[in-house]
PDB file of C-alpha atoms in Angstrom:
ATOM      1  CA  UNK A1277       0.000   0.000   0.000  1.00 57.00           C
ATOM      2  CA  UNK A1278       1.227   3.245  -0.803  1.00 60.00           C
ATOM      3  CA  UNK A1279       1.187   6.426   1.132  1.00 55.00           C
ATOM      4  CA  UNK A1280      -1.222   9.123   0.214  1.00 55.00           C
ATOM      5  CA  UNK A1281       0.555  11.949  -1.309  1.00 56.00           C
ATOM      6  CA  UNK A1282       1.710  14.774   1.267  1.00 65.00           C
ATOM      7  CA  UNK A1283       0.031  17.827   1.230  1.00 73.00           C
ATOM      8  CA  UNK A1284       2.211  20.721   0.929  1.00 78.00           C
ATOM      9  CA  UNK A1285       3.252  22.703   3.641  1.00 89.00           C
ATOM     10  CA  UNK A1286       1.728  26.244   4.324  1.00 94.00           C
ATOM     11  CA  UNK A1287       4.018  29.183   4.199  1.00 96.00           C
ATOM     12  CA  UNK A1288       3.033  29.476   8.221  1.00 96.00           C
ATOM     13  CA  UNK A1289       3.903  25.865   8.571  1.00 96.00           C
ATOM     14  CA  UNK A1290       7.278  26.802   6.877  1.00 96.00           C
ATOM     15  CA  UNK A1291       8.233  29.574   8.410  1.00 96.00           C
ATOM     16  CA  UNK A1292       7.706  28.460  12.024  1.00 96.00           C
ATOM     17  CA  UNK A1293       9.669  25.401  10.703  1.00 96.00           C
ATOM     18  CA  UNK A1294      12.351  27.735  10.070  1.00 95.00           C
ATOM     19  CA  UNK A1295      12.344  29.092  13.587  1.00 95.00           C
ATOM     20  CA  UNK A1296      14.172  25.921  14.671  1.00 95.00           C
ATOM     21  CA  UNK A1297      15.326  24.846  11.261  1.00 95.00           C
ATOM     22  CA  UNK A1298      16.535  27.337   9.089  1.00 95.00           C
ATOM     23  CA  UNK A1299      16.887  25.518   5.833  1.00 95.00           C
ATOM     24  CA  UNK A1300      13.612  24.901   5.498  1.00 94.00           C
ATOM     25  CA  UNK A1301      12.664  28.717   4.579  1.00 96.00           C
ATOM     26  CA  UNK A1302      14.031  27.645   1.242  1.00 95.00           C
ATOM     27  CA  UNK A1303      10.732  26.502   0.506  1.00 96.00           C
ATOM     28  CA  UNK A1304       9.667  30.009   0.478  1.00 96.00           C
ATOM     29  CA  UNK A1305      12.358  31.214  -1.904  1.00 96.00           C
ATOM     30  CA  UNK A1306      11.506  28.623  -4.424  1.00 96.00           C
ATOM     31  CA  UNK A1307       7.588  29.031  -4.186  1.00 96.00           C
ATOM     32  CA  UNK A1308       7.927  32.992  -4.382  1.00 97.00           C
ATOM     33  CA  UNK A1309      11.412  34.234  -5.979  1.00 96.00           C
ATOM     34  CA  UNK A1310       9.612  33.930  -9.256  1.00 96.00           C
ATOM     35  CA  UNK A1311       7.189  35.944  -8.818  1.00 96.00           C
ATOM     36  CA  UNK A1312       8.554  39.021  -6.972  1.00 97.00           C
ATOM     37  CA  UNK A1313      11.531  38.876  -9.646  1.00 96.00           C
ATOM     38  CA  UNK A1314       8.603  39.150 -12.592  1.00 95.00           C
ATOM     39  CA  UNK A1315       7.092  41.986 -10.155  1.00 95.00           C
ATOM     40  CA  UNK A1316      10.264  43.977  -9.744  1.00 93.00           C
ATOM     41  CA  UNK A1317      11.608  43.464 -13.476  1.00 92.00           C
ATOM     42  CA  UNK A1318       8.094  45.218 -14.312  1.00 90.00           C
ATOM     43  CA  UNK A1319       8.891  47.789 -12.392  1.00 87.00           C
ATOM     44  CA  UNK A1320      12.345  48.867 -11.946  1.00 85.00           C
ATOM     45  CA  UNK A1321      14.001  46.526 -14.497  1.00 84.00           C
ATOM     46  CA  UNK A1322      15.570  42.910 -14.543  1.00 88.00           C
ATOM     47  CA  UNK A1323      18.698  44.512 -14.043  1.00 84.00           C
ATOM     48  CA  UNK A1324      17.921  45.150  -9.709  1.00 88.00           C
ATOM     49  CA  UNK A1325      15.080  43.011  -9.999  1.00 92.00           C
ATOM     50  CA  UNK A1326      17.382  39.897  -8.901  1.00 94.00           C
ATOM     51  CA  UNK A1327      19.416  41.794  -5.869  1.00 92.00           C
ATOM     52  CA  UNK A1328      15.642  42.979  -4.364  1.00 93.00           C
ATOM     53  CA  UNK A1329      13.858  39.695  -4.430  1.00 96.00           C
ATOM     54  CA  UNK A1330      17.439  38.433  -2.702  1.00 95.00           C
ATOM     55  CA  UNK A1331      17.250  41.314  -0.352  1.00 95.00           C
ATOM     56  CA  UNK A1332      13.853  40.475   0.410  1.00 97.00           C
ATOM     57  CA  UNK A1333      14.289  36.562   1.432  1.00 97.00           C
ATOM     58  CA  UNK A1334      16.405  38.120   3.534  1.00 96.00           C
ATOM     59  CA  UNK A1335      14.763  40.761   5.482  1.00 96.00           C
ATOM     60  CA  UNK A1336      12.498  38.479   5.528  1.00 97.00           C
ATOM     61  CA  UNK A1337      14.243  35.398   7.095  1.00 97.00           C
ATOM     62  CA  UNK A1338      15.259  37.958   9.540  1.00 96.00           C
ATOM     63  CA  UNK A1339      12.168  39.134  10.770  1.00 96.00           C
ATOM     64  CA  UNK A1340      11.000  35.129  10.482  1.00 96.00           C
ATOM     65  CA  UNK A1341       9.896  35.076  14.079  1.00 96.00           C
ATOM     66  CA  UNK A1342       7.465  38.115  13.876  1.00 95.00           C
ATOM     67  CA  UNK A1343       5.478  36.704  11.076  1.00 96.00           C
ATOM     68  CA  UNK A1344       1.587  36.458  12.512  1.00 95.00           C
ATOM     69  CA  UNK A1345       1.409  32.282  12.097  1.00 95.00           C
ATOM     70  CA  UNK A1346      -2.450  33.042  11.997  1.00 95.00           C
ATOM     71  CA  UNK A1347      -2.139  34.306   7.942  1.00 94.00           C
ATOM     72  CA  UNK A1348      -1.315  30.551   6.020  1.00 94.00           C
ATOM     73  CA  UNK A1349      -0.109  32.732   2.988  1.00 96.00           C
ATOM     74  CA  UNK A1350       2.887  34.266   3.003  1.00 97.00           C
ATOM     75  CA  UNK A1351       3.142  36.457  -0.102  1.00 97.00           C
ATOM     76  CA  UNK A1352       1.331  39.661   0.903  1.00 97.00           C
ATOM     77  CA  UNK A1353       4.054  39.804   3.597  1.00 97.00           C
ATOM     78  CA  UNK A1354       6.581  39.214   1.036  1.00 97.00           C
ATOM     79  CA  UNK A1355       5.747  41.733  -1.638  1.00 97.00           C
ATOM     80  CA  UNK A1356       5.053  44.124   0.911  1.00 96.00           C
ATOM     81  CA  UNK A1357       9.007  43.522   2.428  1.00 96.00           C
ATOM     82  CA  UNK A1358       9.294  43.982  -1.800  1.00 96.00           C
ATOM     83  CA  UNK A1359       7.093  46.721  -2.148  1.00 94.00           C
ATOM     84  CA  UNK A1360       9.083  48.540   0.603  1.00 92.00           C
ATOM     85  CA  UNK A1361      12.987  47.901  -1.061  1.00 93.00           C
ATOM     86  CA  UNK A1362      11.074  49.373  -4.818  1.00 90.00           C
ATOM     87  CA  UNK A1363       9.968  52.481  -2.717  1.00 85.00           C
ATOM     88  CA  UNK A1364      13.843  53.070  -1.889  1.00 81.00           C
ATOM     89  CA  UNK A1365      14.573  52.945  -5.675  1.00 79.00           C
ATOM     90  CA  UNK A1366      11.804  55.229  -6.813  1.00 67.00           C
ATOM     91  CA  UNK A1367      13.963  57.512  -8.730  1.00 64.00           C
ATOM     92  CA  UNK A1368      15.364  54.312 -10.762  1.00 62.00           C
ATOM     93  CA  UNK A1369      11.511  53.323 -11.568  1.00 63.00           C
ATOM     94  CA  UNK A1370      10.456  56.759 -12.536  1.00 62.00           C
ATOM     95  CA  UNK A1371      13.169  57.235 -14.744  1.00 64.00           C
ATOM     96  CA  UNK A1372      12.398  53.648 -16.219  1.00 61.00           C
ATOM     97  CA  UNK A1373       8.900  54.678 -16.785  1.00 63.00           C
ATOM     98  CA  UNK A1374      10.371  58.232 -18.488  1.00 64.00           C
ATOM     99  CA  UNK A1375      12.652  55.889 -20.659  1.00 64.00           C
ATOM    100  CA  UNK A1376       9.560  53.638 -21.600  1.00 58.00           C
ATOM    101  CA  UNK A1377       7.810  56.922 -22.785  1.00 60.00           C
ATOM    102  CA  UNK A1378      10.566  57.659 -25.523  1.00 60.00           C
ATOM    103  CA  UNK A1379      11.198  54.189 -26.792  1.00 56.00           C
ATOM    104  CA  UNK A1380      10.656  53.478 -29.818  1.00 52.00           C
ATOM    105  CA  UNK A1381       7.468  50.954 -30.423  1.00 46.00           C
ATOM    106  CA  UNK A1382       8.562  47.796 -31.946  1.00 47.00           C
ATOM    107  CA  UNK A1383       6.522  45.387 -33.943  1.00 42.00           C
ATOM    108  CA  UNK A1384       7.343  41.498 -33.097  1.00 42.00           C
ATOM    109  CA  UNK A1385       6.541  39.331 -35.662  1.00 42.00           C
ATOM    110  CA  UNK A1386       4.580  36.033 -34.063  1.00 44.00           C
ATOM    111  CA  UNK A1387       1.791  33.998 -34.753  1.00 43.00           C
ATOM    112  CA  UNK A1388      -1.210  32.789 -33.958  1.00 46.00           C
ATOM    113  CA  UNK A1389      -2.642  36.428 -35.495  1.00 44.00           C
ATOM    114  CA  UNK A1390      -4.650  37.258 -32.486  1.00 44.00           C
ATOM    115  CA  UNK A1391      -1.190  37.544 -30.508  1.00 43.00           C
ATOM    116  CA  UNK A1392       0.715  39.384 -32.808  1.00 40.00           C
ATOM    117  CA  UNK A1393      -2.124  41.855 -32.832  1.00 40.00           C
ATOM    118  CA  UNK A1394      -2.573  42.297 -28.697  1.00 43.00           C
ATOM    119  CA  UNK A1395       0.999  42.518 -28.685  1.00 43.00           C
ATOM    120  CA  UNK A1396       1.270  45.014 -31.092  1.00 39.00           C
ATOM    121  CA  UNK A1397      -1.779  47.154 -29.746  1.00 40.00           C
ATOM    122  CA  UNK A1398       0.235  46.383 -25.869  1.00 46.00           C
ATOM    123  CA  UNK A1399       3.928  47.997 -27.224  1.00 47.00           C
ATOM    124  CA  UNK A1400       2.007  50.732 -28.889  1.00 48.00           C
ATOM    125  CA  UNK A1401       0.641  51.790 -25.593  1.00 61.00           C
ATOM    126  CA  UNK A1402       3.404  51.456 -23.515  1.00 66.00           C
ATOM    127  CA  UNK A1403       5.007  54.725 -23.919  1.00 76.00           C
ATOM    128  CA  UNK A1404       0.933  56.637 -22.989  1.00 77.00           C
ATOM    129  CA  UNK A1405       1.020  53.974 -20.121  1.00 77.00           C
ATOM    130  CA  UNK A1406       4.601  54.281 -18.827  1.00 80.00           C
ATOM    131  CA  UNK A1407       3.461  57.824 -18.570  1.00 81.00           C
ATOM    132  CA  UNK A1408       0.699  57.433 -16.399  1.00 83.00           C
ATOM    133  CA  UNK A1409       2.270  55.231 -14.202  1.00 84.00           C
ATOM    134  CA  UNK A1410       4.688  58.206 -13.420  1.00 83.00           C
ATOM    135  CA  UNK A1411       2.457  60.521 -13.093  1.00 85.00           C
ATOM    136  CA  UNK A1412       0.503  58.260 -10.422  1.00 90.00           C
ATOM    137  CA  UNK A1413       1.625  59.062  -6.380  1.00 91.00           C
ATOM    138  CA  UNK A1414       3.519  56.456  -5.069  1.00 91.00           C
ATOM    139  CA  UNK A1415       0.674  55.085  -2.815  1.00 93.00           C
ATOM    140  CA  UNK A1416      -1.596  54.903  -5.515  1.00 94.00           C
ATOM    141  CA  UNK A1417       1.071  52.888  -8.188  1.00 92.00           C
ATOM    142  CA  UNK A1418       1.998  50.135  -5.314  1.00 93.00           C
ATOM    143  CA  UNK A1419      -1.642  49.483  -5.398  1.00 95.00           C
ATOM    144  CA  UNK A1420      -2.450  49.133  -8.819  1.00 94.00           C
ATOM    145  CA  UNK A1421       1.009  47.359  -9.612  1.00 92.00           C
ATOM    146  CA  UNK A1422       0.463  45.117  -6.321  1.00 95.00           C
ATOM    147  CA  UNK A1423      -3.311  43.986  -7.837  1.00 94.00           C
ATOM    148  CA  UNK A1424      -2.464  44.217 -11.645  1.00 92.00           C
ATOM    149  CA  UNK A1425       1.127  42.278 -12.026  1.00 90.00           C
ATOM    150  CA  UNK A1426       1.603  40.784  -8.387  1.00 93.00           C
ATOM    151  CA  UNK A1427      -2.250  39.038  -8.826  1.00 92.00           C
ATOM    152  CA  UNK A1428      -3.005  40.144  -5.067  1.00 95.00           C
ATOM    153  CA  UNK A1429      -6.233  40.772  -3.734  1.00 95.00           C
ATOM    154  CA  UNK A1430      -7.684  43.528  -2.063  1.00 96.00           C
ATOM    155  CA  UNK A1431      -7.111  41.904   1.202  1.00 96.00           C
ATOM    156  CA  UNK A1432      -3.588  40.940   0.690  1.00 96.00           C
ATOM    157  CA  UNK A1433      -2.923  44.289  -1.112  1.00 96.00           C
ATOM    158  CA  UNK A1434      -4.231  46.208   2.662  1.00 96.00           C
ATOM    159  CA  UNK A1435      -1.766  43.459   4.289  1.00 95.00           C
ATOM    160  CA  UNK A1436       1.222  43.815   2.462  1.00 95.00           C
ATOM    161  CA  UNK A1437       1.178  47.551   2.316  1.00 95.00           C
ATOM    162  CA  UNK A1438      -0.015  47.863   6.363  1.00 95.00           C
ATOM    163  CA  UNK A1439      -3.122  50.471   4.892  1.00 96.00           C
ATOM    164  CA  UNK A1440      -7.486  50.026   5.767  1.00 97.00           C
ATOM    165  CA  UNK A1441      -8.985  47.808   2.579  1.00 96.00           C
ATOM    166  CA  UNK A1442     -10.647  50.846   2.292  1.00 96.00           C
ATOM    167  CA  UNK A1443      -7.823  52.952   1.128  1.00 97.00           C
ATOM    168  CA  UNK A1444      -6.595  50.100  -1.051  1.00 97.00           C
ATOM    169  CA  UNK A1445     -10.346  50.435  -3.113  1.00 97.00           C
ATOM    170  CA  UNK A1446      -9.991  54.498  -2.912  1.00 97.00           C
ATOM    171  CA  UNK A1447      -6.388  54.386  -3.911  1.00 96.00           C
ATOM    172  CA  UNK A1448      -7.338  51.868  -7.323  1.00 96.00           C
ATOM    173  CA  UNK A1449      -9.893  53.654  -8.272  1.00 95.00           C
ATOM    174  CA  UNK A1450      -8.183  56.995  -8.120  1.00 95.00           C
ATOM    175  CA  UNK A1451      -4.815  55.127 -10.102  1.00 93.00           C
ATOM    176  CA  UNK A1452      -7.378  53.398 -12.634  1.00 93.00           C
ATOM    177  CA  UNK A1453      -9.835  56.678 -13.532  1.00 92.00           C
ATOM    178  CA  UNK A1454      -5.891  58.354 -14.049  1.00 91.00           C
ATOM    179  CA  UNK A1455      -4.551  55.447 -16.271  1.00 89.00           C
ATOM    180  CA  UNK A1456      -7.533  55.481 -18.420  1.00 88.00           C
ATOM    181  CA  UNK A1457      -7.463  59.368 -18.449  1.00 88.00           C
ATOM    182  CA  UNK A1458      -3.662  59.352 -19.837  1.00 83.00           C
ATOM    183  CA  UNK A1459      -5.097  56.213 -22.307  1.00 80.00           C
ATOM    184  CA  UNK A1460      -8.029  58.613 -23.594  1.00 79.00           C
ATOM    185  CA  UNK A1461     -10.987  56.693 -21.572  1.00 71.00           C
ATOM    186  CA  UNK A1462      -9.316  53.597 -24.357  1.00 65.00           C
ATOM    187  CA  UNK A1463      -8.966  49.933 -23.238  1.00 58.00           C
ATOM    188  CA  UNK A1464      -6.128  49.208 -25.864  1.00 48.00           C
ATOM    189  CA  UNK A1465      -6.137  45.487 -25.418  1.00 45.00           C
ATOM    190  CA  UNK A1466      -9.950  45.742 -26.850  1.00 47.00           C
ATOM    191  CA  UNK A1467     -11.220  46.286 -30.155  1.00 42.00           C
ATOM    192  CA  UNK A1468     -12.771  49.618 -31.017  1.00 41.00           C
ATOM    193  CA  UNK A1469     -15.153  48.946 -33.392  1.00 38.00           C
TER     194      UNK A1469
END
């Protein structure tokens, strides 16, 4: 007979694992690196992107025994440790977003059509939406990049960032009503007919 499959560990269960045996906050490296590097390389570049998500493994095995064992899900904690290290670089991220408006647009050639299209349509707007990321307040950009490319909900969004869930629905709708005025009221991922 064999054994049932083991269920993986929550990120609680791993981090008070930690407490006593350090090695096993690897776990949390290789379920999360991934996706605070994709997070940071969105917004200040690949080039720091892999010396912040290191930095913040660290801070965070550091503060290891303060984490509230109560929350099973450790990634609002982690990208707000992240969210906190970007905030130090802010004049590295605006100027990427400044550098984003002046690029030239480039046309990749791919297929199915559909793709090639969105893609298109996407790098078109990039410059008009680098733009309006800039022009957003620091508070309200954290929140829109924390629910649009690091897939967090309200909830973890008010976590990571230490604010009410009210302020992180104020603070979205404030950055989204701005990004769509600096995209002319235009979804460009969707057809205009």
């Amino acid at each position: 007979m064999t054994a049932p499959p083991a269920t993986p560990a929550s990120d609680a269960e791993l981090i008070s694992g930690s407490r006593a045996e350090p090695e096993a906050f690897a776990a949390l490296f290789d379920r999360y690196s991934a996706m605070l590097y994709r997070y940071v390389s969105r917004r200040l570049g690949p080039e720091v992107a892999e010396d912040l998500v290191g930095e913040t493994f660290l801070v965070a095995f550091r503060r290891r025994d303060r984490y509230d064992l109560t929350c099973p899900d450790a990634r609002p904690w982690l990208f707000g440790i992240v969210t906190k290290l970007v905030s130090r670089h802010h004049r590295t991220e605006a100027a990427r977003y400044r550098a984003l408006t002046r690029s030239p647009v480039e046309v990749v050639a791919e297929s199915p059509a559909d793709r090639v299209a969105d893609g298109v349509t996407a790098t078109a707007s990039r410059p008009m939406l680098a733009a309006a990321l800039a022009g957003l307040s620091k508070g309200d950009r954290d929140v829109l990049l924390l629910i649009a490319w690091g897939d967090l909900s309200y909830e973890e969004v008010a976590r990571a960032l230490g604010i009410p869930i009210g302020t992180v629905r104020s603070r979205l709708n404030r950055a989204r009503r701005k990004v769509r005025e600096a995209l002319g009221h235009t979804n460009p991922m969707r057809d205009e007919e």
